[in-house]
Amino acid sequence: MADPAPGAAPATPAPLRLHALAYSLGVTAAVTAAARLGLADALGEEPLSVGALATAVGADEETLGQLLRALACHEVFRETEDGGYTHTEMSRLLRTDAPAGRRAMALLAGAPFAWQIWSRLDEAVRSGQSVFQDLYGKPLFAYLHQDEPELGALFDRAMAKSGETTAAAVAAALDLSGTGTVADIGGGRGTLLRTLLDRHPALNGVLFDLPQVVADADPALRTGGELADRCRLVAGDCHVGVPVKADTYLLKGVVHMWNDATAVAALRTLARNAPAGSRVVLIEQVLDATDTPEIATVMNLLMLVSQGGRERTERELRSVLTRAGLEFCSVTPTGSVVHLVEAVVPGP
Ligand SMILES: C[S@@+](CC[C@H](N)C(=O)[O-])C[C@H]1O[C@@H](n2cnc3c(N)ncnc32)[C@H](O)[C@@H]1O
């Protein structure tokens, strides 16, 4: 290791860095505990003592102090000089009403099923398969919707809220001139579609997702009003068929759920019913182009262990599109964590 620059703090020795890494599951647990306790909602704009916070969330004062100290170490809450706590930019994102908030994501990240699947990552790496089916007897989405509907709703909320971080950047980077109808396949509750319809007043949209997800779509897309008039909700399973005609099909954070064979098959199924010349735009983190590899590489493992999927390099995304019979066009950065990976449905 190179010597630190003069005046720079000495680097933490490797054994201690690895020690911290090995125990970083405790950080996940702390963030999830903060979300479950509702700490961020209990703390307003003024600092509060640990005692006052403990009373507000129904916790033991001393042990809440332990939790807050651990979180503050990662800039989630900040300790004040008199031993109270105040918000930071990150702790505010644990508030229920925070724009682009991460409370639902924190609850999902530390949900019991997540601990179960992560604990068997080595098996998934050996076998190349998800461990989900073995643990729960069915794939992730069947489990979420059939066995744990509240968890299913939490998953959809987590996606909708975190999608608020990227929606504007994606909408700005996505050229929709010449598109009359855009379809968001696996579009969740419609965060991205709503942003696109807001931005393009003449655009029509289709939100396609599993029945339980579409039933809970963003109310602005569902019930009366100008946006709902321009939006059609279609419930279905994209492995079975996508009965949607559009000029542009978006799949954001969808193809990464699947291994190559499943991704190719699903894209073929989509293309079967898509008009010749229509565009298919994958919106994904691109492993070899991302500015946030610490997120992309962990998501890569999460996709593996939960669904047998993977994040991909540009070449791998291009290969999946080409093998599905689509004509690869381009990769475009959005200035957010995702890129647009575009292809066209060829003529007959
Ligand atoms: C990782 S989420 C991404 C959601 C949204 N596109 C976003 O970026 O926030 C994957 C989405 O695919 C949907 N999905 C999973 N399997 C599906 C299937 N077989 N057919 C249609 N949608 C599916 C899920 O319900 C979920 O909304």
Coordinates of C-alpha atoms and ligand atoms in Angstrom, one line a residue:
M1 CA 0.0 0.0 0.0
A2 CA 1.3 3.5 -0.9
D3 CA 2.3 5.8 2.0
P4 CA -0.5 8.3 2.9
A5 CA 0.0 11.8 1.6
P6 CA 1.7 14.2 4.1
G7 CA -0.9 15.4 6.6
A8 CA -3.5 12.8 5.5
A9 CA -5.0 10.6 8.2
P10 CA -3.3 7.2 8.3
A11 CA -5.3 4.5 6.5
T12 CA -7.2 2.0 8.7
P13 CA -5.1 -1.2 8.8
A14 CA -6.4 -4.1 6.6
P15 CA -7.4 -6.4 9.5
L16 CA -9.6 -3.7 10.9
R17 CA -11.1 -2.8 7.5
L18 CA -12.0 -6.5 7.0
H19 CA -13.3 -6.8 10.5
A20 CA -15.6 -3.8 9.8
L21 CA -16.7 -5.3 6.5
A22 CA -17.4 -8.7 8.0
Y23 CA -19.7 -7.0 10.6
S24 CA -21.3 -4.6 8.2
L25 CA -24.5 -6.7 8.5
G26 CA -24.8 -4.9 11.8
V27 CA -25.1 -1.7 9.8
T28 CA -28.0 -3.1 7.8
A29 CA -29.6 -4.2 11.0
A30 CA -29.2 -0.7 12.5
V31 CA -30.7 1.0 9.5
T32 CA -33.7 -1.4 9.4
A33 CA -34.2 -1.0 13.2
A34 CA -34.2 2.8 12.8
A35 CA -36.9 2.4 10.1
R36 CA -39.0 0.0 12.2
L37 CA -38.8 2.2 15.3
G38 CA -39.8 5.2 13.3
L39 CA -36.9 7.2 14.6
A40 CA -36.7 9.6 11.7
D41 CA -40.4 10.6 12.0
A42 CA -40.1 11.0 15.7
L43 CA -37.2 13.6 15.3
G44 CA -38.3 16.9 14.0
E45 CA -36.2 19.8 12.9
E46 CA -34.9 20.5 16.5
P47 CA -32.4 18.2 18.2
L48 CA -33.9 15.8 20.8
S49 CA -32.3 14.1 23.8
V50 CA -32.0 10.3 23.6
G51 CA -34.5 10.1 26.5
A52 CA -37.1 12.2 24.6
L53 CA -36.5 10.0 21.5
A54 CA -36.8 6.8 23.5
T55 CA -40.1 8.0 24.9
A56 CA -41.4 9.0 21.5
V57 CA -40.6 5.6 19.9
G58 CA -41.2 3.4 22.9
A59 CA -37.6 2.2 23.4
D60 CA -35.1 1.8 26.2
E61 CA -33.0 5.0 26.6
E62 CA -29.7 3.3 27.1
T63 CA -30.0 0.8 24.2
L64 CA -31.5 3.5 21.9
G65 CA -28.3 5.4 22.6
Q66 CA -26.3 2.4 21.4
L67 CA -28.3 2.3 18.2
L68 CA -28.0 6.0 17.5
R69 CA -24.3 6.0 18.1
A70 CA -23.8 3.2 15.5
L71 CA -26.0 5.0 13.0
A72 CA -24.3 8.4 13.5
C73 CA -21.0 6.7 12.7
H74 CA -22.4 6.4 9.2
E75 CA -23.9 9.9 9.1
V76 CA -27.4 8.6 9.7
F77 CA -28.4 11.1 12.5
R78 CA -25.8 13.3 14.1
E79 CA -24.9 13.6 17.8
T80 CA -25.0 17.1 19.2
E81 CA -22.6 18.5 21.7
D82 CA -25.0 18.0 24.6
G83 CA -25.5 14.3 23.7
G84 CA -28.8 14.7 21.8
Y85 CA -29.4 13.8 18.2
T86 CA -30.3 15.8 15.1
H87 CA -31.1 14.9 11.5
T88 CA -28.6 14.5 8.7
E89 CA -29.4 14.3 5.0
M90 CA -29.5 10.5 5.1
S91 CA -31.5 10.2 8.3
R92 CA -34.2 12.5 6.7
L93 CA -34.5 9.9 4.0
L94 CA -35.9 7.5 6.6
R95 CA -38.9 9.7 7.1
T96 CA -42.2 8.3 5.9
D97 CA -42.9 11.4 3.7
A98 CA -39.4 12.1 2.4
P99 CA -39.3 12.6 -1.4
A100 CA -37.2 9.7 -2.8
G101 CA -37.2 8.4 0.7
R102 CA -35.6 5.0 1.6
R103 CA -37.7 4.0 4.6
A104 CA -39.5 1.2 2.7
M105 CA -36.2 0.1 1.1
A106 CA -34.6 -0.1 4.6
L107 CA -37.5 -2.2 5.8
L108 CA -37.2 -4.4 2.8
A109 CA -33.4 -4.7 3.0
G110 CA -33.6 -6.1 6.5
A111 CA -36.8 -8.1 6.2
P112 CA -36.5 -11.7 7.5
F113 CA -36.5 -13.3 4.1
A114 CA -33.5 -11.1 3.1
W115 CA -31.4 -12.3 6.0
Q116 CA -32.3 -15.9 5.0
I117 CA -31.3 -15.6 1.4
W118 CA -28.1 -13.6 2.0
S119 CA -27.0 -16.2 4.6
R120 CA -26.8 -18.7 1.7
L121 CA -24.9 -16.6 -0.9
D122 CA -22.0 -19.1 -1.0
E123 CA -24.5 -21.8 -2.1
A124 CA -25.8 -19.5 -4.9
V125 CA -22.3 -18.8 -6.0
R126 CA -21.5 -22.5 -6.1
S127 CA -24.7 -23.5 -8.0
G128 CA -25.2 -20.4 -10.1
Q129 CA -28.8 -20.5 -8.9
S130 CA -31.0 -18.4 -6.6
V131 CA -31.6 -20.0 -3.2
F132 CA -35.1 -18.6 -2.9
Q133 CA -37.0 -21.5 -4.4
D134 CA -35.2 -23.9 -2.0
L135 CA -36.0 -21.8 1.0
Y136 CA -39.6 -20.8 0.3
G137 CA -40.8 -23.4 -2.3
K138 CA -41.6 -20.8 -4.9
P139 CA -40.0 -17.8 -6.8
L140 CA -39.7 -14.4 -5.1
F141 CA -42.8 -12.7 -6.7
A142 CA -45.1 -15.7 -6.1
Y143 CA -44.0 -15.7 -2.5
L144 CA -44.5 -11.9 -2.1
H145 CA -47.9 -11.9 -3.6
Q146 CA -49.3 -15.2 -2.5
D147 CA -47.8 -15.7 1.0
E148 CA -46.8 -12.3 2.2
P149 CA -49.0 -9.6 0.6
E150 CA -47.9 -6.9 3.1
L151 CA -44.3 -7.6 2.1
G152 CA -45.3 -7.5 -1.6
A153 CA -46.8 -4.1 -1.0
L154 CA -43.6 -3.0 0.9
F155 CA -41.5 -4.2 -2.1
D156 CA -43.7 -2.1 -4.5
R157 CA -43.5 1.0 -2.2
A158 CA -39.7 0.6 -1.9
M159 CA -39.4 0.5 -5.7
A160 CA -41.7 3.4 -6.2
K161 CA -39.9 5.7 -3.7
S162 CA -36.4 4.8 -4.8
G163 CA -37.5 5.2 -8.4
E164 CA -38.2 8.9 -7.6
T165 CA -34.4 9.4 -7.4
T166 CA -33.9 8.4 -11.0
A167 CA -37.2 9.2 -12.8
A168 CA -36.4 12.8 -13.7
A169 CA -32.9 11.9 -15.0
V170 CA -34.3 9.1 -17.1
A171 CA -37.1 11.3 -18.4
A172 CA -34.6 13.9 -19.4
A173 CA -32.3 11.5 -21.2
L174 CA -35.0 9.5 -23.0
D175 CA -35.8 10.9 -26.4
L176 CA -39.6 10.4 -26.9
S177 CA -39.9 12.5 -30.1
G178 CA -41.9 10.2 -32.5
T179 CA -43.4 8.2 -29.7
G180 CA -47.1 8.4 -29.3
T181 CA -47.4 5.5 -26.8
V182 CA -44.8 4.4 -24.3
A183 CA -45.3 1.2 -22.3
D184 CA -43.5 0.6 -19.0
I185 CA -43.1 -3.2 -18.7
G186 CA -42.6 -4.3 -15.1
G187 CA -43.2 -0.6 -14.3
G188 CA -44.2 -1.2 -10.7
R189 CA -46.7 1.4 -9.4
G190 CA -45.8 3.8 -12.2
T191 CA -43.3 6.2 -10.8
L192 CA -41.4 6.5 -14.1
L193 CA -44.5 6.5 -16.3
R194 CA -46.1 9.3 -14.3
T195 CA -42.9 11.4 -14.7
L196 CA -43.0 10.8 -18.5
L197 CA -46.7 11.6 -18.9
D198 CA -46.1 14.8 -16.8
R199 CA -43.2 15.8 -19.0
H200 CA -44.9 15.1 -22.4
P201 CA -48.5 16.3 -22.5
A202 CA -49.3 14.6 -25.8
L203 CA -47.9 11.2 -24.7
N204 CA -50.0 8.1 -23.9
G205 CA -48.8 5.5 -21.6
V206 CA -49.3 1.8 -20.7
L207 CA -48.3 0.4 -17.3
F208 CA -47.8 -3.3 -17.5
D209 CA -47.1 -5.4 -14.3
L210 CA -48.4 -8.3 -12.2
P211 CA -52.1 -7.9 -11.2
Q212 CA -51.4 -7.1 -7.5
V213 CA -49.0 -4.4 -8.5
V214 CA -51.1 -2.7 -11.2
A215 CA -54.1 -2.8 -8.8
D216 CA -52.1 -0.5 -6.4
A217 CA -50.7 1.8 -9.1
D218 CA -50.1 5.5 -8.4
P219 CA -53.7 6.9 -8.0
A220 CA -52.9 9.7 -10.5
L221 CA -52.6 6.9 -13.2
R222 CA -55.6 5.0 -12.0
T223 CA -58.5 7.1 -11.1
G224 CA -59.9 9.9 -13.3
G225 CA -57.9 13.0 -14.0
E226 CA -55.8 14.1 -16.9
L227 CA -52.9 11.6 -16.5
A228 CA -55.3 8.7 -15.9
D229 CA -57.1 9.6 -19.2
R230 CA -53.8 9.1 -21.0
C231 CA -52.8 5.9 -19.2
R232 CA -53.9 2.3 -19.6
L233 CA -53.2 -0.3 -16.9
V234 CA -52.5 -3.8 -18.1
A235 CA -52.1 -6.7 -15.7
G236 CA -50.2 -9.7 -16.8
D237 CA -47.1 -11.9 -16.8
C238 CA -44.4 -10.9 -19.2
H239 CA -43.2 -14.5 -19.5
V240 CA -46.6 -15.5 -20.8
G241 CA -47.3 -12.5 -23.1
V242 CA -47.3 -8.8 -23.3
P243 CA -50.6 -7.8 -25.1
V244 CA -49.5 -4.1 -25.5
K245 CA -48.9 -2.1 -28.7
A246 CA -46.5 0.8 -28.2
D247 CA -43.9 2.8 -30.0
T248 CA -41.4 2.5 -27.1
Y249 CA -41.2 -0.2 -24.5
L250 CA -39.3 0.5 -21.3
L251 CA -38.0 -2.2 -18.9
K252 CA -36.4 -0.5 -15.9
G253 CA -34.7 -2.8 -13.3
V254 CA -36.5 -5.8 -14.9
V255 CA -33.9 -7.7 -17.0
H256 CA -31.5 -7.7 -14.1
M257 CA -33.9 -10.0 -12.3
W258 CA -33.3 -12.8 -14.8
N259 CA -30.5 -15.1 -16.0
D260 CA -29.6 -14.8 -19.6
A261 CA -31.9 -17.6 -20.9
T262 CA -34.9 -16.1 -19.1
A263 CA -34.1 -12.6 -20.2
V264 CA -33.8 -13.6 -23.8
A265 CA -37.0 -15.6 -23.7
A266 CA -38.9 -12.7 -22.0
L267 CA -37.6 -10.2 -24.6
R268 CA -38.6 -12.5 -27.4
T269 CA -42.1 -12.7 -25.9
L270 CA -42.3 -8.9 -25.8
A271 CA -41.0 -8.5 -29.3
R272 CA -43.5 -11.1 -30.7
N273 CA -46.4 -8.7 -30.2
A274 CA -44.5 -5.4 -30.6
P275 CA -44.8 -3.4 -33.9
A276 CA -41.8 -3.6 -36.2
G277 CA -39.6 -0.5 -35.7
S278 CA -40.7 0.0 -32.1
R279 CA -38.0 0.6 -29.5
V280 CA -37.1 -1.5 -26.5
V281 CA -35.2 0.4 -23.9
L282 CA -33.6 -1.4 -21.0
I283 CA -32.9 0.9 -18.0
E284 CA -30.3 -0.7 -15.9
Q285 CA -27.1 -0.2 -14.0
V286 CA -24.3 -1.0 -16.4
L287 CA -21.5 -2.8 -14.5
D288 CA -18.6 -1.4 -16.5
A289 CA -20.0 2.1 -16.8
T290 CA -21.4 2.8 -13.4
D291 CA -20.2 5.6 -11.1
T292 CA -21.6 3.7 -8.2
P293 CA -20.0 0.2 -8.3
E294 CA -20.5 -0.2 -4.6
I295 CA -24.3 -0.3 -5.2
A296 CA -24.2 -2.1 -8.6
T297 CA -22.0 -5.0 -7.4
V298 CA -24.1 -5.6 -4.3
M299 CA -27.3 -5.5 -6.4
N300 CA -25.6 -8.0 -8.7
L301 CA -25.3 -10.4 -5.8
L302 CA -28.8 -9.7 -4.6
M303 CA -30.3 -10.5 -8.0
L304 CA -28.3 -13.8 -8.0
V305 CA -29.3 -14.9 -4.5
S306 CA -33.0 -13.8 -4.8
Q307 CA -33.8 -14.6 -8.4
G308 CA -30.9 -16.1 -10.2
G309 CA -30.5 -12.8 -12.1
R310 CA -27.5 -10.4 -12.5
E311 CA -26.4 -6.9 -13.4
R312 CA -24.6 -6.8 -16.7
T313 CA -21.8 -5.1 -18.6
E314 CA -22.6 -3.2 -21.7
R315 CA -21.5 -6.1 -23.8
E316 CA -23.6 -8.5 -21.9
L317 CA -26.7 -6.3 -22.2
R318 CA -26.1 -6.0 -25.9
S319 CA -25.7 -9.8 -26.2
V320 CA -29.1 -10.4 -24.4
L321 CA -30.9 -8.0 -26.7
T322 CA -29.3 -9.4 -29.9
R323 CA -30.0 -13.0 -28.8
A324 CA -33.6 -12.0 -28.4
G325 CA -33.7 -11.0 -32.1
L326 CA -33.6 -7.2 -31.4
E327 CA -31.3 -4.7 -33.2
F328 CA -29.0 -3.1 -30.6
C329 CA -28.7 0.7 -31.1
S330 CA -27.0 2.5 -28.2
V331 CA -26.1 3.0 -24.6
T332 CA -26.8 6.4 -23.1
P333 CA -25.9 7.6 -19.6
T334 CA -28.7 9.4 -17.7
G335 CA -26.6 11.2 -15.0
S336 CA -28.2 8.9 -12.5
V337 CA -27.2 5.3 -11.5
V338 CA -28.9 3.8 -14.6
H339 CA -28.1 3.9 -18.3
L340 CA -30.5 3.6 -21.2
V341 CA -29.7 0.5 -23.4
E342 CA -31.7 0.8 -26.6
A343 CA -32.7 -1.6 -29.3
V344 CA -35.3 -1.8 -32.1
V345 CA -37.7 -4.5 -33.0
P346 CA -36.8 -5.5 -36.6
G347 CA -39.2 -5.8 -39.5
P348 CA -40.7 -9.2 -40.5
Ligands
LIG1 C1 -37.2 -4.5 -9.6 S1 -38.9 -4.1 -9.8 C2 -38.7 -2.6 -10.9 C3 -40.0 -1.8 -10.8 C4 -39.9 -0.5 -11.7 N1 -39.6 -0.8 -13.1 C5 -38.8 0.4 -11.1 O1 -37.7 0.5 -11.7 O2 -39.0 0.9 -10.0 C6 -39.4 -5.3 -11.0 C7 -40.8 -5.2 -11.4 O3 -41.1 -6.3 -12.3 C8 -42.4 -6.8 -12.0 N2 -42.5 -8.2 -12.4 C9 -41.8 -9.3 -11.9 N3 -42.2 -10.4 -12.6 C10 -43.0 -10.0 -13.5 C11 -43.7 -10.7 -14.5 N4 -43.6 -12.0 -14.7 N5 -44.5 -10.0 -15.4 C12 -44.7 -8.7 -15.2 N6 -44.0 -7.9 -14.3 C13 -43.2 -8.6 -13.4 C14 -42.5 -6.7 -10.4 O4 -43.8 -6.7 -10.0 C15 -41.8 -5.3 -10.2 O5 -42.7 -4.3 -10.3

